[in-house]
Amino acid sequence: MTKRKRSVPRIGPESMRRARKRPVINDFPEPIWNEWEDPPSFGEALDLQMRRHCDGAHRLCTAIAAAGDTFNWATIRSWRRGQKEPQSVASLEILGRIETRYRLPLGYFRSKLGHSARATTGLSLPGVRASERRRLIWHLPDDYDRRSQSEQREILDWVRRVIISGSTEYRRFQALAIRDRYAIRFKRADSIDSSIDDEDDDLILEEPELAHRLDAPASLQSEMDDLLNFKTATLTTIGYQRSGVWGAETASQKLEHLGLLFGALAAAPAGRVRGLGTSIDNLGFGLLVFPAVWDWYVQWRERRRGFYTRWEVDMLRLGCCQVKREYLSSIDSRTDPDAEIAWDFGRQWAAAWKKSLLTWLTRQRHSKVSNAAVAKGRRRSS
Amino acid sequence: MMGHINNLLIQMVEKHHGSEGVSRLFILARIPKKHYQLEIIYPEEEFQALYAATKEIYGVEDEAAQKAFADYFMEASPVMFPAIFSVAGNARSLFEKIPTIHKQWPAAASAKQFQEKLLILESDEKRLVFKYDSPNHLCGVLRFVAKGVLDHYHEKGTVTETQCALKGAPWCEVEVRFAAS
């Protein structure tokens, strides 16, 4: 016997019972107002233009998406909120599409990016080593990937000949930096190497700060190996905890960064590097639990460059990882007197510094943006 | 005074009076609102102005203000410095660590300005004597914190100020007597 379906009384008019129709997405929506005060930062400008054109992140993403795009609407949301800024070639391409959709001048959003001094990422350079790539990429046009192979070859040849090997200011900077090499070289069994082969002069030119002839002492090398094994293993040894896993690229980068850190600690104070002068035999990761070491290093970095960068924040983050509350039980004051004091201070200081540096970097970015806006305004008025 | 102590004072006001209280604190102290770097040494006058403003906000006399600050110090410190409290293991060990803690705290940038205000004159199984010599006259805070440390480790003992700079002595002395366990 089949059960008869009970008829449910329908409530409301027919139009209410239909699925909500999404409004049609126009390629070039009309703005709802035409006069606006131009915001200085990228996030604010994008937010304003999206509101002007009644677009949400989803809607805008759908409107500008092209076949094969892997672009996500959440990225637009993070740009709009000022959490991230486009940096890759693909993202800059998306920016161009948004400018076209809103009928804004080409490069409108790009001019508002806070990190205009940063190299574009995402360019493909097959056959070029990672270290050389980092140097070349500063000098390549954003549309490098879209150019013909012959044009790409011509550009690469020119950059190598004129900028990298020529007598430009950049080249002079490289030559000076080569004289002041200070990084310590870590070796790794699986071919990740923090430094480069001294016999390869071209490579020394590429990474001058890393091209030190000083190999890490055995004890430091062994600690580094332990750390790398710990951070790159799929699973940790039972009883150990870690915050985050390093992939091959991160591991290679950390080798370099820690090589620079230990190199700076070991460099002679009277030399051009003006290091801390720690004996190379005394170098060890245990030093990194002492706030005074970080204090010196962060200030040394600032003195050397003239300003702080996100690099310092990342290094402090690495320092913070070593003094996590969960690792408290690993302190042994019998073998390391006053280690608990250094450990606690390290936690407090690194956290505070990280916060201060981030605030400082944000301010610096905003001031750069507003300075650029003021300069632009002046240019227009003149 | 170390920026850390200034920050603790501000955090205490924020806990009880919110961000409006903090704004009022800076107005009363006649200091532009700012965040102190915890490892840097700031002028004593700045701390004294903040402390006076705190008393005004709470509407209490000096003794009550010092008690409130000591209570907050003992509430925040074990959380901020778990390794020190855990490794010390008892009140005496912690007290004896104080000179090292103070010496290690200032940043390289401030190390030259550092002047120890708290010294240990005597320490044996029965008692420990602090010498406190500071223009801030926070000997009350020292007394209450010492008692707080005994309580933290569930130890019995007494804390007495045997001489006080505010009563004409050249400096303050605080004696901690440990009860036999």
XYZ file of C-alpha atoms in Angstrom:
563
model
C 0.000 0.000 0.000
C 1.461 3.365 -0.943
C 1.240 6.258 1.401
C -0.524 9.274 -0.033
C 1.533 12.407 -0.028
C -0.095 15.026 2.124
C -0.563 18.288 0.352
C 1.067 21.199 2.176
C -0.801 24.481 1.968
C 1.273 27.077 0.163
C 1.829 30.336 1.950
C 2.449 33.694 0.334
C 2.361 34.881 -3.251
C 4.051 32.971 -6.065
C 6.969 35.447 -6.324
C 8.013 34.792 -2.716
C 8.160 31.056 -3.201
C 10.629 31.232 -6.075
C 14.333 30.935 -5.484
C 15.945 34.316 -5.073
C 17.217 35.565 -8.367
C 20.726 36.915 -8.269
C 21.058 40.268 -9.953
C 22.736 40.148 -13.332
C 26.449 40.918 -13.215
C 27.369 43.635 -15.702
C 30.869 43.796 -17.078
C 30.963 47.537 -16.440
C 28.610 48.434 -13.576
C 27.513 52.034 -13.180
C 28.891 53.712 -10.063
C 26.293 54.854 -7.563
C 28.204 58.063 -6.903
C 30.777 59.907 -8.941
C 32.654 62.072 -6.503
C 34.922 60.634 -3.872
C 37.948 61.452 -1.831
C 40.799 59.283 -3.004
C 42.019 57.086 -0.124
C 45.777 56.686 0.198
C 45.999 52.961 0.906
C 45.253 50.093 -1.424
C 42.759 48.356 0.876
C 40.745 51.507 1.443
C 40.740 52.362 -2.275
C 39.545 48.890 -3.243
C 36.864 48.967 -0.569
C 35.640 52.357 -1.764
C 35.488 51.298 -5.412
C 33.679 48.088 -4.552
C 31.086 50.019 -2.544
C 30.766 52.547 -5.366
C 29.897 49.743 -7.725
C 27.812 47.669 -5.279
C 30.211 44.739 -5.507
C 30.963 42.204 -2.818
C 34.089 40.054 -2.924
C 32.133 37.094 -4.369
C 30.406 39.137 -6.995
C 33.557 40.940 -8.078
C 35.444 37.667 -8.292
C 32.732 36.140 -10.474
C 32.653 39.225 -12.682
C 36.366 39.267 -13.474
C 37.067 35.537 -13.472
C 38.474 34.095 -16.668
C 38.679 30.461 -17.720
C 41.464 28.625 -15.888
C 41.756 31.156 -13.060
C 42.579 29.717 -9.667
C 41.837 32.990 -8.006
C 39.656 32.921 -4.889
C 37.115 35.503 -3.694
C 38.635 35.334 -0.191
C 41.779 36.957 -1.602
C 39.752 39.998 -2.653
C 38.242 40.080 0.815
C 41.702 40.044 2.409
C 42.874 42.832 0.060
C 39.805 44.857 0.859
C 40.365 44.478 4.599
C 43.983 45.543 4.216
C 45.241 42.178 5.479
C 47.145 41.362 2.305
C 48.318 43.098 -0.835
C 48.805 41.637 -4.306
C 52.390 40.865 -5.157
C 52.452 38.084 -7.719
C 52.139 38.511 -11.454
C 48.777 36.721 -11.375
C 47.450 39.017 -8.658
C 48.605 42.120 -10.507
C 46.782 40.829 -13.566
C 43.619 40.577 -11.449
C 44.141 44.166 -10.300
C 44.243 45.236 -13.926
C 40.908 43.505 -14.557
C 39.329 45.245 -11.576
C 40.583 48.596 -12.869
C 39.058 47.838 -16.271
C 35.750 46.794 -14.699
C 35.535 50.010 -12.684
C 36.863 52.092 -15.583
C 39.756 53.362 -13.503
C 43.075 54.468 -14.984
C 45.478 51.608 -15.555
C 47.798 51.224 -12.562
C 45.396 53.060 -10.206
C 45.432 50.327 -7.554
C 49.045 49.443 -8.094
C 50.125 52.978 -7.276
C 48.539 52.530 -3.847
C 50.353 49.364 -2.887
C 52.376 49.751 0.294
C 55.253 47.540 -0.767
C 56.062 49.089 -4.104
C 59.733 48.518 -3.364
C 59.238 44.753 -3.318
C 59.945 42.521 -6.304
C 57.013 40.940 -8.109
C 56.669 37.231 -7.489
C 55.374 34.428 -9.672
C 57.483 35.017 -12.775
C 58.612 31.757 -14.289
C 62.311 31.558 -15.086
C 63.018 27.969 -16.071
C 66.639 26.925 -15.842
C 67.617 29.816 -13.580
C 68.896 28.952 -10.107
C 66.853 30.191 -7.154
C 69.651 32.453 -5.917
C 70.131 34.116 -9.294
C 66.410 34.347 -9.734
C 66.108 36.418 -6.541
C 68.475 38.988 -8.025
C 67.101 38.990 -11.555
C 63.468 39.303 -10.634
C 63.902 42.906 -9.433
C 64.810 43.974 -12.934
C 62.220 42.113 -15.020
C 58.982 43.631 -16.301
C 55.672 42.330 -14.880
C 54.579 41.072 -18.297
C 57.801 39.112 -18.761
C 55.892 35.815 -18.844
C 53.600 37.021 -21.600
C 56.407 38.110 -23.905
C 57.813 35.997 -26.685
C 60.741 33.701 -25.972
C 63.108 35.822 -28.019
C 62.085 38.946 -26.098
C 62.502 37.128 -22.788
C 65.974 36.005 -23.808
C 66.881 39.528 -24.850
C 65.681 41.007 -21.535
C 67.536 38.400 -19.481
C 70.751 38.949 -21.436
C 70.491 42.691 -20.985
C 69.823 42.477 -17.223
C 72.720 40.074 -16.747
C 75.077 42.125 -18.872
C 74.190 45.660 -17.812
C 72.836 45.427 -14.265
C 74.305 42.326 -12.713
C 77.786 42.430 -14.237
C 78.005 46.058 -15.361
C 79.013 49.146 -13.447
C 75.617 50.172 -12.109
C 75.023 51.274 -8.483
C 73.460 47.910 -7.840
C 76.618 46.197 -8.981
C 78.707 48.473 -6.774
C 76.527 47.552 -3.799
C 77.089 43.884 -4.578
C 80.836 44.373 -4.843
C 80.956 46.158 -1.480
C 78.783 43.507 0.150
C 81.076 40.770 -1.112
C 83.954 42.274 0.823
C 81.925 42.060 4.036
C 80.859 38.441 3.915
C 80.069 37.114 7.322
C 77.534 34.276 7.199
C 78.369 30.889 8.645
C 77.941 28.000 6.294
C 75.775 25.069 7.373
C 75.901 21.871 5.435
C 73.132 19.396 5.018
C 73.157 15.819 3.928
C 70.110 16.150 1.669
C 71.748 18.871 -0.462
C 70.137 21.854 1.252
C 73.107 24.088 1.892
C 73.011 27.435 3.606
C 75.886 28.837 1.656
C 77.394 28.405 -1.752
C 80.392 26.880 -3.376
C 83.321 29.250 -3.087
C 84.694 28.064 -6.394
C 81.646 29.349 -8.195
C 82.329 33.067 -8.441
C 79.062 33.817 -10.172
C 77.151 32.417 -7.268
C 79.225 34.362 -4.782
C 78.165 37.493 -6.597
C 74.544 36.465 -6.240
C 74.508 35.986 -2.471
C 77.407 38.020 -1.147
C 76.343 38.010 2.495
C 76.186 34.236 2.461
C 79.461 33.653 0.728
C 81.554 33.238 3.824
C 84.341 30.736 3.969
C 83.641 29.852 7.584
C 82.034 26.465 8.055
C 79.851 25.922 11.085
C 81.753 24.198 13.901
C 80.810 20.572 14.463
C 78.746 21.226 17.593
C 76.704 23.996 15.959
C 76.290 21.933 12.813
C 75.023 19.048 14.896
C 72.464 21.296 16.656
C 71.355 22.654 13.304
C 70.943 19.117 11.960
C 68.837 18.216 14.976
C 66.667 21.292 14.504
C 66.222 20.636 10.793
C 65.380 16.993 11.340
C 62.917 17.980 14.020
C 61.250 20.663 11.879
C 61.161 18.737 8.618
C 60.221 15.237 9.818
C 56.703 14.118 9.023
C 56.143 13.097 12.627
C 58.098 14.170 15.671
C 59.704 11.771 18.091
C 57.232 10.701 20.766
C 57.100 13.227 23.579
C 58.211 16.203 21.458
C 55.976 18.996 20.280
C 56.597 21.540 17.568
C 54.792 24.522 16.178
C 54.743 24.156 12.425
C 56.653 22.058 9.952
C 59.290 23.360 7.515
C 59.109 22.415 3.869
C 62.287 22.135 1.797
C 62.173 25.811 0.755
C 61.575 27.083 4.302
C 64.309 24.819 5.656
C 66.741 26.175 3.091
C 65.763 29.746 3.980
C 66.148 29.130 7.716
C 69.598 27.664 7.117
C 70.562 30.893 5.401
C 69.010 33.147 8.013
C 70.503 31.298 10.944
C 73.829 31.254 9.112
C 73.635 35.051 8.908
C 72.672 35.333 12.564
C 75.500 33.146 13.834
C 77.870 34.777 11.369
C 77.025 38.204 12.788
C 77.578 36.907 16.329
C 80.958 35.503 15.320
C 82.179 38.446 13.219
C 84.894 40.616 14.742
C 83.663 43.838 16.387
C 86.595 45.778 14.951
C 85.969 44.620 11.379
C 83.690 46.220 8.780
C 80.835 43.907 9.775
C 81.097 45.074 13.393
C 79.928 41.761 14.766
C 79.627 40.670 18.366
C 82.949 38.829 18.392
C 81.694 35.596 19.947
C 84.240 32.827 19.608
C 83.101 30.427 16.900
C 83.489 27.508 19.303
C 80.990 29.111 21.676
C 78.270 29.466 19.053
C 75.174 27.432 19.798
C 71.408 27.575 19.776
C 71.454 27.962 23.551
C 72.531 31.570 22.956
C 69.202 32.289 21.339
C 67.344 31.938 24.591
C 69.100 35.023 25.982
C 67.279 38.285 25.307
C 70.538 40.218 25.312
C 71.644 38.263 22.225
C 68.441 39.087 20.371
C 68.617 42.642 21.597
C 72.070 43.031 20.123
C 71.153 41.277 16.874
C 67.972 43.236 16.174
C 69.765 46.516 16.825
C 72.742 45.429 14.732
C 70.409 44.640 11.820
C 68.842 48.051 12.141
C 72.215 49.804 12.308
C 73.423 47.913 9.265
C 70.425 48.655 7.090
C 69.110 51.815 8.612
C 65.629 50.416 9.216
C 63.763 47.362 10.410
C 62.133 44.890 8.062
C 59.801 41.949 8.322
C 62.962 39.851 8.381
C 63.541 40.851 12.005
C 59.949 39.969 12.860
C 60.379 36.528 11.312
C 63.619 35.943 13.168
C 62.007 36.962 16.446
C 59.140 34.615 15.661
C 61.700 31.858 15.294
C 63.138 32.893 18.667
C 59.656 32.857 20.223
C 59.125 29.291 19.004
C 61.983 28.157 21.209
C 60.477 29.590 24.378
C 56.928 28.344 24.081
C 55.160 27.679 27.335
C 54.782 24.016 26.394
C 58.566 23.584 26.432
C 58.872 24.817 30.021
C 59.563 21.321 31.310
C 62.699 21.094 29.152
C 64.544 23.707 31.263
C 67.198 22.154 33.419
C 68.608 24.735 35.823
C 71.172 22.234 37.156
C 73.057 22.228 33.857
C 72.194 25.744 32.759
C 72.069 28.201 35.671
C 69.653 31.098 35.258
C 68.265 29.505 32.085
C 64.747 29.941 33.433
C 65.264 33.687 33.786
C 66.554 33.984 30.227
C 63.723 31.752 29.033
C 61.006 33.879 30.635
C 62.595 37.130 29.536
C 63.039 35.758 26.037
C 59.325 35.046 25.847
C 58.334 38.479 27.086
C 60.855 40.423 25.042
C 60.472 38.594 21.787
C 56.692 38.891 21.963
C 56.937 42.598 22.794
C 59.519 43.272 20.093
C 57.536 41.385 17.516
C 54.513 43.509 18.345
C 56.509 46.752 18.265
C 58.224 45.880 15.007
C 54.928 44.965 13.360
C 53.367 48.241 14.525
C 56.414 50.110 13.289
C 56.315 48.384 9.906
C 52.608 49.147 9.509
C 53.206 52.801 10.373
C 56.111 52.951 7.987
C 53.939 51.500 5.243
C 51.136 53.985 5.892
C 53.528 56.916 5.988
C 55.050 55.770 2.700
C 51.564 55.572 1.194
C 50.562 59.008 2.453
C 53.890 60.510 1.354
C 53.299 59.042 -2.090
C 49.768 60.480 -2.116
C 51.049 63.926 -1.090
C 53.765 63.811 -3.745
C 51.209 62.771 -6.323
C 48.919 65.627 -5.289
C 51.809 68.084 -5.597
C 52.681 66.803 -9.026
C 49.075 67.215 -10.131
C 48.769 70.739 -8.767
C 52.057 71.804 -10.362
C 61.942 52.646 36.358
C 61.776 49.686 34.038
C 59.090 49.978 31.366
C 57.731 46.626 32.529
C 56.665 48.101 35.884
C 55.056 51.128 34.202
C 53.181 48.736 31.948
C 52.017 46.660 34.916
C 50.609 49.776 36.549
C 48.775 50.711 33.357
C 47.469 47.176 32.911
C 46.121 47.206 36.470
C 44.229 50.441 35.794
C 42.923 48.993 32.530
C 41.720 45.864 34.308
C 39.708 47.808 36.871
C 38.778 50.965 34.969
C 38.976 50.016 31.290
C 40.589 51.972 28.483
C 38.898 55.172 29.668
C 40.700 54.743 32.965
C 44.006 54.447 31.124
C 43.306 57.629 29.150
C 42.465 59.401 32.409
C 45.619 58.031 33.998
C 47.817 59.652 31.369
C 45.873 62.914 31.549
C 46.215 63.059 35.337
C 49.905 62.150 35.097
C 50.343 64.815 32.394
C 52.169 62.371 30.152
C 51.259 61.806 26.505
C 49.614 58.393 26.138
C 52.184 55.809 25.149
C 53.285 52.218 25.402
C 56.398 51.479 27.394
C 59.036 49.090 26.120
C 59.362 46.595 28.909
C 63.146 46.252 28.900
C 63.946 49.969 28.711
C 64.572 52.159 31.757
C 62.410 55.301 31.895
C 62.788 58.339 34.203
C 61.680 57.732 37.800
C 59.604 60.928 37.676
C 57.474 59.390 34.952
C 56.664 56.391 37.123
C 56.002 58.633 40.115
C 53.537 60.709 38.066
C 51.765 57.549 36.876
C 51.662 56.161 40.396
C 50.226 59.405 41.842
C 47.592 59.437 39.091
C 46.722 55.805 39.882
C 46.087 56.691 43.527
C 43.819 59.496 42.387
C 41.841 57.210 40.066
C 41.386 54.574 42.765
C 40.752 57.256 45.401
C 42.905 55.506 47.991
C 45.786 56.297 50.319
C 49.334 55.182 49.688
C 49.197 51.947 51.732
C 46.043 50.702 49.963
C 47.479 51.643 46.557
C 50.696 49.735 47.259
C 48.682 46.710 48.408
C 46.566 46.812 45.229
C 49.650 47.075 43.026
C 51.428 44.260 44.879
C 48.350 42.045 44.459
C 48.263 42.771 40.746
C 52.014 42.151 40.474
C 51.581 38.749 42.101
C 48.613 37.962 39.877
C 50.449 38.820 36.656
C 54.009 37.693 37.389
C 53.579 33.898 37.706
C 51.689 33.991 34.397
C 54.310 36.139 32.674
C 57.311 34.364 34.155
C 56.271 30.743 34.636
C 59.813 29.389 34.323
C 61.213 31.588 37.083
C 58.406 30.735 39.492
C 58.459 27.059 38.600
C 62.227 26.527 38.707
C 62.678 28.503 41.948
C 60.373 26.043 43.691
C 60.223 27.956 46.983
C 60.071 31.497 48.298
C 63.682 31.777 49.416
C 65.070 30.617 46.047
C 62.894 33.121 44.277
C 63.976 35.974 46.576
C 67.608 35.053 46.050
C 67.126 35.197 42.284
C 65.937 38.794 42.393
C 69.336 40.495 41.932
C 70.056 38.276 38.892
C 66.588 38.927 37.494
C 67.045 42.681 37.866
C 70.523 42.572 36.372
C 69.439 40.577 33.331
C 66.289 42.534 32.652
C 67.387 45.842 31.095
C 68.146 45.864 27.388
C 71.624 46.608 26.122
C 70.338 50.082 25.322
C 69.438 50.741 28.962
C 72.029 48.674 30.790
C 74.188 51.692 31.687
C 71.274 53.459 33.369
C 70.479 50.478 35.552
C 70.831 51.026 39.286
C 69.949 48.231 41.670
C 67.465 49.409 44.280
C 66.935 46.070 45.937
C 69.718 44.113 47.585
C 69.809 41.070 49.829
C 71.701 41.857 53.034
C 71.308 38.458 54.684
C 69.895 35.116 53.749
C 69.859 31.972 55.852
C 67.397 29.219 56.655
C 65.459 31.335 59.095
C 65.362 34.748 57.541
C 66.181 36.925 54.591
C 66.703 40.691 54.740
C 66.153 43.046 51.818
C 67.673 46.488 51.559
C 65.454 48.783 49.511
C 66.708 52.209 48.536
C 64.585 54.041 45.973
C 63.114 57.509 45.438
C 59.820 55.795 44.603
C 59.303 54.625 48.204
C 57.532 51.441 47.245
C 58.630 49.522 50.327
C 54.957 48.682 50.911
C 54.832 46.943 47.553
C 57.949 44.965 48.518
C 56.320 43.862 51.800
C 53.087 42.782 50.142
C 54.876 41.063 47.257
C 57.113 39.163 49.692
C 54.002 37.979 51.511
C 52.432 37.112 48.143
C 55.454 34.993 47.231
C 55.182 33.060 50.513
C 51.495 32.473 49.791
C 52.268 31.443 46.199
C 54.448 28.594 47.484
C 52.045 27.841 50.364
C 54.765 28.664 52.878
C 54.297 30.187 56.285
C 56.315 33.138 57.455
C 56.221 36.786 58.413
C 57.244 39.914 56.579
C 58.236 42.975 58.599
C 59.676 46.310 57.650
C 62.377 46.867 60.246
C 63.327 50.346 59.077
C 61.810 52.794 56.604
C 63.254 55.695 54.662
C 59.968 57.554 55.006
C 60.456 57.473 58.781
C 63.949 58.882 58.676
C 66.077 55.792 58.093
C 68.784 56.007 55.382
C 67.001 53.214 53.492
C 64.257 50.649 54.009
C 64.869 47.128 55.292
C 62.338 44.342 54.966
C 62.813 41.102 56.847
C 61.205 37.836 55.754
C 61.129 35.172 58.487
C 60.451 31.646 57.321
C 58.468 29.421 59.664
C 60.050 26.018 60.297
C 58.359 23.466 58.036
